């Protein structure tokens, strides 16, 4: 979804939704949008991209009417090898603090294996709720390995998971 998507729906329609999940994978970039999941992207300036991307994440977490933030630390493929360098404790805490301020759950994304264990432990200690997701559109969509494994390693329990009843 794009920033401002909810403006295209009536309040009545939005009130019928059980929950809303959104990611920040469509990044405003120059005079267009950058679809960071596409494998044919090559972004030369990591520092410039991160500045825009972090602002975009903050905007989504601050202004969009969402319940779950998907793929919270996902990176374009040419930056993925720098994951631990990019996702510093301060940057992780930025996402966690913004999610906590609005009671937004964070997805543990199976197919892209994010966020990492360090992020999960920080988020758990802040009282964040979690979901499992795949963003899959193929035969692997229901196969979960990374999510349950890292949730176990982070010490997550059923009370740490997003539920509709808690809403």
Coordinates of N, CA and C in Angstrom, one line a residue:
X1 N 0.8 -1.2 0.0 CA 0.0 0.0 0.0 C 0.9 1.2 0.0
X2 N 0.3 2.3 -0.4 CA 1.0 3.6 -0.5 C 0.6 4.5 0.7
X3 N 1.4 5.4 1.1 CA 1.1 6.4 2.1 C -0.2 7.1 1.6
X4 N -1.1 7.3 2.5 CA -2.4 7.9 2.2 C -3.5 7.0 1.6
X5 N -3.2 5.7 1.6 CA -4.2 4.8 1.0 C -5.6 4.9 1.6
X6 N -5.6 5.2 2.9 CA -6.9 5.2 3.6 C -7.8 6.3 3.2
X7 N -7.2 7.3 2.6 CA -8.1 8.4 2.1 C -9.0 8.0 1.0
X8 N -8.7 6.9 0.4 CA -9.5 6.4 -0.7 C -10.8 5.6 -0.3
X9 N -10.9 5.4 1.1 CA -12.0 4.6 1.6 C -12.8 5.5 2.6
X10 N -14.0 5.2 2.7 CA -14.9 5.9 3.7 C -14.5 5.4 5.1
X11 N -14.8 6.2 6.1 CA -14.6 5.8 7.5 C -15.4 4.5 7.8
X12 N -16.6 4.4 7.2 CA -17.4 3.2 7.4 C -16.7 2.0 6.9
X13 N -16.2 2.1 5.7 CA -15.5 0.9 5.2 C -14.3 0.5 6.0
X14 N -13.5 1.5 6.5 CA -12.3 1.2 7.3 C -12.7 0.6 8.6
X15 N -13.9 1.0 9.2 CA -14.3 0.5 10.5 C -14.7 -1.0 10.4
X16 N -14.9 -1.5 9.2 CA -15.3 -2.9 9.0 C -14.1 -3.8 9.0
X17 N -12.9 -3.3 8.9 CA -11.7 -4.1 8.8 C -11.3 -4.7 10.2
X18 N -10.9 -5.9 10.3 CA -10.4 -6.5 11.5 C -9.1 -6.0 11.9
X19 N -8.2 -5.8 10.9 CA -6.9 -5.2 11.2 C -6.4 -4.7 9.8
X20 N -5.3 -3.8 9.9 CA -4.7 -3.3 8.7 C -3.2 -3.6 8.9
X21 N -2.6 -4.2 7.8 CA -1.2 -4.5 7.8 C -0.6 -3.7 6.6
X22 N 0.5 -3.1 6.9 CA 1.2 -2.2 5.9 C 2.7 -2.4 6.1
X23 N 3.4 -2.3 5.0 CA 4.9 -2.2 5.0 C 5.3 -0.9 4.5
X24 N 6.6 -0.7 4.5 CA 7.2 0.6 4.0 C 8.1 0.3 2.8
X25 N 7.7 -0.7 2.0 CA 8.5 -1.2 0.9 C 8.3 -0.4 -0.4
X26 N 7.4 0.5 -0.4 CA 7.2 1.4 -1.6 C 7.7 2.8 -1.1
X27 N 8.9 3.1 -1.4 CA 9.5 4.3 -0.8 C 9.5 5.5 -1.8
X28 N 9.0 6.7 -1.3 CA 9.1 7.8 -2.2 C 10.6 8.1 -2.6
X29 N 10.8 8.2 -3.9 CA 12.2 8.3 -4.3 C 12.3 9.2 -5.5
X30 N 13.0 10.3 -5.2 CA 13.2 11.3 -6.2 C 11.8 11.8 -6.7
X31 N 11.4 11.7 -7.9 CA 10.1 12.1 -8.4 C 9.2 10.9 -8.6
X32 N 9.5 9.8 -8.0 CA 8.8 8.6 -8.3 C 8.6 7.7 -7.0
X33 N 8.4 6.4 -7.2 CA 8.4 5.5 -6.1 C 9.4 4.4 -6.4
X34 N 10.1 4.0 -5.3 CA 11.0 2.9 -5.4 C 10.4 1.7 -4.7
X35 N 10.3 0.6 -5.5 CA 9.7 -0.7 -5.0 C 10.9 -1.5 -4.5
X36 N 11.2 -1.5 -3.2 CA 12.5 -2.0 -2.7 C 12.5 -3.6 -2.8
X37 N 11.4 -4.2 -3.0 CA 11.4 -5.7 -3.1 C 11.8 -6.2 -4.4
X38 N 11.9 -5.3 -5.4 CA 12.2 -5.8 -6.8 C 13.7 -6.1 -6.8
X39 N 14.0 -7.2 -7.4 CA 15.4 -7.7 -7.5 C 16.2 -7.0 -8.5
X40 N 15.6 -6.2 -9.4 CA 16.4 -5.4 -10.4 C 16.7 -4.0 -10.0
X41 N 16.5 -3.7 -8.7 CA 16.9 -2.4 -8.2 C 18.4 -2.4 -7.9
X42 N 19.0 -1.3 -8.2 CA 20.4 -1.1 -7.7 C 20.5 0.3 -7.3
X43 N 20.6 0.5 -6.0 CA 20.6 1.9 -5.4 C 22.1 2.1 -5.0
X44 N 22.7 3.1 -5.7 CA 24.1 3.4 -5.5 C 24.4 4.0 -4.1
X45 N 23.6 4.9 -3.7 CA 24.0 5.7 -2.5 C 23.2 5.2 -1.3
X46 N 23.8 4.3 -0.5 CA 23.1 3.7 0.6 C 22.8 4.7 1.7
X47 N 23.6 5.7 1.9 CA 23.3 6.7 2.9 C 22.1 7.6 2.5
X48 N 22.1 8.0 1.3 CA 20.9 8.8 0.9 C 19.7 8.0 0.9
X49 N 19.7 6.7 0.5 CA 18.5 5.9 0.5 C 18.1 5.7 2.0
X50 N 19.0 5.4 2.9 CA 18.6 5.2 4.3 C 17.9 6.4 4.9
X51 N 18.4 7.6 4.6 CA 17.8 8.8 5.1 C 16.3 8.9 4.7
X52 N 16.1 8.6 3.4 CA 14.7 8.7 2.9 C 13.9 7.5 3.4
X53 N 14.5 6.3 3.4 CA 13.7 5.2 3.9 C 13.3 5.3 5.4
X54 N 14.3 5.7 6.2 CA 13.9 5.8 7.6 C 12.8 6.9 7.9
X55 N 12.9 8.0 7.1 CA 11.8 9.0 7.2 C 10.5 8.4 6.8
X56 N 10.5 7.6 5.7 CA 9.3 6.9 5.2 C 8.8 6.0 6.2
X57 N 9.6 5.1 6.9 CA 9.2 4.2 7.9 C 8.5 5.0 9.1
X58 N 9.2 6.1 9.5 CA 8.6 6.9 10.5 C 7.2 7.5 10.1
X59 N 7.1 7.9 8.9 CA 5.9 8.5 8.4 C 4.8 7.4 8.5
X60 N 5.1 6.2 8.0 CA 4.1 5.1 8.0 C 3.7 4.8 9.5
X61 N 4.6 4.7 10.3 CA 4.3 4.3 11.7 C 3.6 5.5 12.5
X62 N 3.8 6.7 12.1 CA 3.2 7.8 12.8 C 1.8 8.2 12.2
X63 N 1.6 8.0 10.9 CA 0.4 8.6 10.3 C -0.6 7.6 9.7
X64 N -0.1 6.4 9.3 CA -1.0 5.5 8.6 C -1.9 4.8 9.6
X65 N -3.1 4.5 9.3 CA -4.0 3.8 10.2 C -3.8 2.3 10.1
X66 N -2.7 1.8 10.8 CA -2.3 0.4 10.7 C -2.3 -0.3 12.1
X67 N -2.4 -1.6 12.1 CA -2.3 -2.4 13.3 C -1.1 -3.2 13.3
X68 N -0.6 -3.6 12.1 CA 0.6 -4.4 12.0 C 1.6 -3.8 10.9
X69 N 2.8 -3.6 11.3 CA 3.8 -3.1 10.4 C 4.6 -4.3 9.9
X70 N 4.5 -4.6 8.6 CA 5.1 -5.8 8.0 C 6.5 -5.5 7.6
X71 N 7.3 -6.5 7.6 CA 8.7 -6.5 7.1 C 9.5 -5.3 7.7
X72 N 9.5 -5.1 9.0 CA 9.9 -3.8 9.6 C 11.4 -3.4 9.3
X73 N 12.2 -4.4 9.0 CA 13.6 -4.0 8.8 C 14.1 -4.5 7.4
X74 N 13.2 -4.7 6.5 CA 13.5 -5.2 5.2 C 14.4 -4.2 4.4
X75 N 15.3 -4.6 3.7 CA 16.2 -3.8 2.9 C 16.3 -4.2 1.4
X76 N 16.5 -3.3 0.5 CA 16.8 -3.7 -0.9 C 17.9 -4.7 -1.0
X77 N 17.8 -5.6 -2.0 CA 18.7 -6.7 -2.1 C 20.2 -6.3 -2.1
X78 N 20.5 -5.2 -2.7 CA 22.0 -4.8 -2.7 C 22.5 -4.3 -1.4
X79 N 21.6 -4.0 -0.4 CA 22.0 -3.6 0.9 C 21.9 -4.7 2.0
X80 N 21.2 -5.8 1.6 CA 20.9 -6.8 2.6 C 22.1 -7.3 3.3
X81 N 23.2 -7.4 2.6 CA 24.4 -7.9 3.3 C 25.0 -7.0 4.3
X82 N 24.5 -5.8 4.4 CA 24.9 -4.8 5.4 C 23.8 -4.6 6.5
X83 N 23.0 -5.6 6.6 CA 21.8 -5.6 7.6 C 22.3 -5.2 9.0
X84 N 23.3 -5.9 9.5 CA 23.7 -5.6 10.9 C 24.4 -4.2 11.0
X85 N 25.0 -3.8 10.0 CA 25.6 -2.4 10.0 C 24.5 -1.3 9.9
X86 N 23.5 -1.6 9.1 CA 22.4 -0.6 8.9 C 21.5 -0.5 10.1
X87 N 21.1 -1.7 10.6 CA 20.1 -1.7 11.7 C 20.8 -1.6 13.0
X88 N 21.3 -0.4 13.3 CA 21.9 -0.1 14.5 C 20.9 -0.1 15.7
X89 N 21.3 -0.2 16.9 CA 20.4 -0.1 18.0 C 19.5 1.2 18.0
X90 N 20.0 2.3 17.6 CA 19.2 3.5 17.6 C 18.2 3.4 16.5
X91 N 18.5 2.9 15.3 CA 17.5 2.8 14.3 C 16.4 1.7 14.6
X92 N 16.9 0.7 15.2 CA 15.9 -0.3 15.7 C 14.9 0.3 16.7
X93 N 15.5 1.0 17.7 CA 14.7 1.6 18.7 C 13.7 2.7 18.1
X94 N 14.1 3.3 17.1 CA 13.2 4.3 16.4 C 11.9 3.6 16.0
X95 N 12.1 2.5 15.3 CA 10.9 1.7 14.8 C 10.1 1.2 16.0
X96 N 10.8 0.6 17.0 CA 10.1 0.1 18.2 C 9.4 1.1 18.9
X97 N 10.0 2.3 19.2 CA 9.3 3.4 19.9 C 8.1 3.9 19.2
X98 N 8.2 4.1 17.9 CA 7.1 4.5 17.1 C 5.9 3.5 17.1
X99 N 6.3 2.2 17.0 CA 5.3 1.2 17.0 C 4.6 1.1 18.4
X100 N 5.4 1.2 19.4 CA 4.8 1.2 20.8 C 3.9 2.3 21.0
X101 N 4.3 3.5 20.5 CA 3.5 4.7 20.8 C 2.0 4.6 20.2
X102 N 1.9 3.8 19.2 CA 0.5 3.6 18.6 C 0.0 2.2 18.7
X103 N 0.7 1.4 19.5 CA 0.3 0.0 19.7 C 0.2 -0.8 18.4
X104 N 1.2 -0.7 17.6 CA 1.3 -1.3 16.3 C 2.2 -2.6 16.5
X105 N 1.6 -3.7 16.1 CA 2.4 -5.0 16.1 C 3.4 -5.0 15.0
X106 N 4.4 -5.8 15.2 CA 5.5 -6.0 14.2 C 5.5 -7.4 13.6
X107 N 5.6 -7.5 12.3 CA 5.6 -8.8 11.7 C 7.0 -9.4 11.7
X108 N 7.0 -10.7 11.9 CA 8.2 -11.5 11.7 C 8.0 -12.2 10.4
X109 N 8.8 -11.7 9.4 CA 8.5 -12.1 8.0 C 9.4 -13.3 7.6
X110 N 8.7 -14.3 7.2 CA 9.3 -15.6 6.9 C 10.2 -15.6 5.7
X111 N 9.6 -15.1 4.6 CA 10.3 -15.2 3.3 C 11.6 -14.3 3.2
X112 N 11.6 -13.3 3.9 CA 12.8 -12.4 3.9 C 13.6 -12.4 5.2
X113 N 13.1 -13.2 6.1 CA 13.8 -13.5 7.4 C 14.2 -12.2 8.1
X114 N 13.2 -11.3 8.3 CA 13.4 -10.1 9.1 C 12.2 -10.0 10.1
X115 N 12.4 -9.3 11.2 CA 13.7 -8.8 11.7 C 14.6 -9.8 12.3
X116 N 15.8 -9.4 12.7 CA 16.7 -10.3 13.3 C 16.4 -10.5 14.8
X117 N 17.2 -11.4 15.4 CA 17.0 -11.8 16.8 C 17.2 -10.6 17.7
X118 N 18.2 -9.8 17.4 CA 18.5 -8.6 18.2 C 17.3 -7.7 18.3
X119 N 16.7 -7.4 17.1 CA 15.6 -6.5 17.0 C 14.4 -7.1 17.8
X120 N 14.2 -8.4 17.6 CA 13.0 -9.1 18.3 C 13.2 -9.0 19.8
X121 N 14.4 -9.2 20.4 CA 14.6 -9.1 21.8 C 14.4 -7.6 22.3
X122 N 14.8 -6.6 21.5 CA 14.6 -5.2 21.9 C 13.1 -4.9 21.9
X123 N 12.4 -5.4 20.8 CA 11.0 -5.1 20.7 C 10.2 -5.8 21.8
X124 N 10.6 -7.0 22.1 CA 9.9 -7.7 23.2 C 10.0 -7.0 24.5
X125 N 11.2 -6.5 24.8 CA 11.5 -5.8 26.1 C 10.7 -4.5 26.1
X126 N 10.3 -4.0 25.0 CA 9.5 -2.8 24.9 C 8.0 -3.0 25.0
X127 N 7.6 -4.3 25.0 CA 6.2 -4.7 25.1 C 5.5 -4.7 23.8
X128 N 6.2 -4.8 22.7 CA 5.6 -4.9 21.3 C 5.0 -6.3 21.1
X129 N 3.9 -6.3 20.4 CA 3.2 -7.5 20.0 C 3.8 -7.9 18.6
X130 N 3.7 -9.2 18.2 CA 4.2 -9.7 17.0 C 3.2 -10.5 16.2
X131 N 3.4 -10.7 14.9 CA 2.7 -11.6 14.1 C 3.7 -12.3 13.2
X132 N 3.3 -13.4 12.6 CA 4.0 -14.1 11.6 C 3.4 -13.9 10.3
X133 N 4.3 -13.7 9.3 CA 3.8 -13.5 7.9 C 4.8 -14.0 6.9
X134 N 4.3 -14.1 5.7 CA 5.2 -14.6 4.6 C 5.2 -13.7 3.4
X135 N 4.2 -12.9 3.2 CA 4.1 -12.1 2.0 C 4.3 -13.0 0.8
X136 N 4.0 -14.2 1.0 CA 4.2 -15.2 -0.1 C 3.0 -15.3 -1.0
X137 N 3.2 -15.6 -2.2 CA 2.2 -15.8 -3.2 C 2.5 -17.0 -4.0
X138 N 3.0 -18.0 -3.3 CA 3.4 -19.3 -4.0 C 3.1 -20.4 -3.0
X139 N 3.6 -21.6 -3.4 CA 3.4 -22.8 -2.6 C 4.0 -22.8 -1.2
X140 N 5.0 -21.9 -1.0 CA 5.6 -21.8 0.3 C 4.9 -20.8 1.3
X141 N 3.8 -20.2 0.9 CA 3.2 -19.2 1.7 C 2.8 -19.6 3.1
X142 N 2.5 -20.8 3.3 CA 2.1 -21.3 4.6 C 3.2 -22.0 5.4
X143 N 4.4 -22.0 4.9 CA 5.5 -22.7 5.6 C 6.2 -21.7 6.5
X144 N 6.2 -22.0 7.7 CA 6.8 -21.1 8.7 C 7.9 -21.9 9.4
X145 N 9.1 -21.3 9.3 CA 10.3 -21.9 10.0 C 11.0 -20.8 10.7
X146 N 11.4 -19.7 10.0 CA 12.2 -18.6 10.6 C 11.4 -18.0 11.7
X147 N 10.1 -17.6 11.5 CA 9.4 -16.9 12.5 C 9.3 -17.7 13.8
X148 N 8.8 -18.9 13.8 CA 8.7 -19.6 15.1 C 10.1 -19.9 15.7
X149 N 11.1 -20.2 14.9 CA 12.4 -20.4 15.4 C 13.0 -19.2 16.1
X150 N 12.9 -18.0 15.5 CA 13.4 -16.8 16.1 C 12.6 -16.3 17.2
X151 N 11.3 -16.5 17.1 CA 10.4 -16.2 18.2 C 10.8 -17.0 19.5
X152 N 11.0 -18.2 19.3 CA 11.5 -19.1 20.4 C 12.8 -18.6 21.0
X153 N 13.7 -18.3 20.1 CA 15.0 -17.8 20.6 C 14.9 -16.5 21.3
X154 N 14.0 -15.6 20.9 CA 13.8 -14.3 21.5 C 12.9 -14.4 22.8
X155 N 12.4 -15.6 23.1 CA 11.6 -15.8 24.3 C 10.2 -15.3 24.2
X156 N 9.7 -15.2 22.9 CA 8.3 -14.8 22.8 C 7.4 -15.9 23.2
X157 N 6.3 -15.5 23.8 CA 5.2 -16.4 24.2 C 3.9 -16.0 23.6
X158 N 2.9 -16.7 23.9 CA 1.6 -16.4 23.3 C 1.1 -15.0 23.6
X159 N 1.4 -14.6 24.8 CA 1.0 -13.2 25.2 C 1.8 -12.1 24.5
X160 N 2.8 -12.5 23.8 CA 3.6 -11.5 23.0 C 3.0 -11.4 21.5
X161 N 2.0 -12.2 21.2 CA 1.5 -12.2 19.9 C 0.3 -11.3 19.7
X162 N 0.1 -10.7 18.6 CA -1.0 -9.9 18.2 C -2.3 -10.8 18.1
X163 N -3.3 -10.4 18.7 CA -4.6 -11.1 18.6 C -5.7 -10.1 18.4
X164 N -6.7 -10.5 17.7 CA -7.9 -9.7 17.4 C -8.6 -9.4 18.7
X165 N -8.6 -10.4 19.6 CA -9.3 -10.2 20.9 C -8.7 -9.1 21.7
X166 N -7.4 -8.9 21.6 CA -6.8 -7.9 22.4 C -7.1 -6.5 21.9
X167 N -7.6 -6.4 20.6 CA -8.0 -5.2 20.0 C -9.3 -4.8 20.5

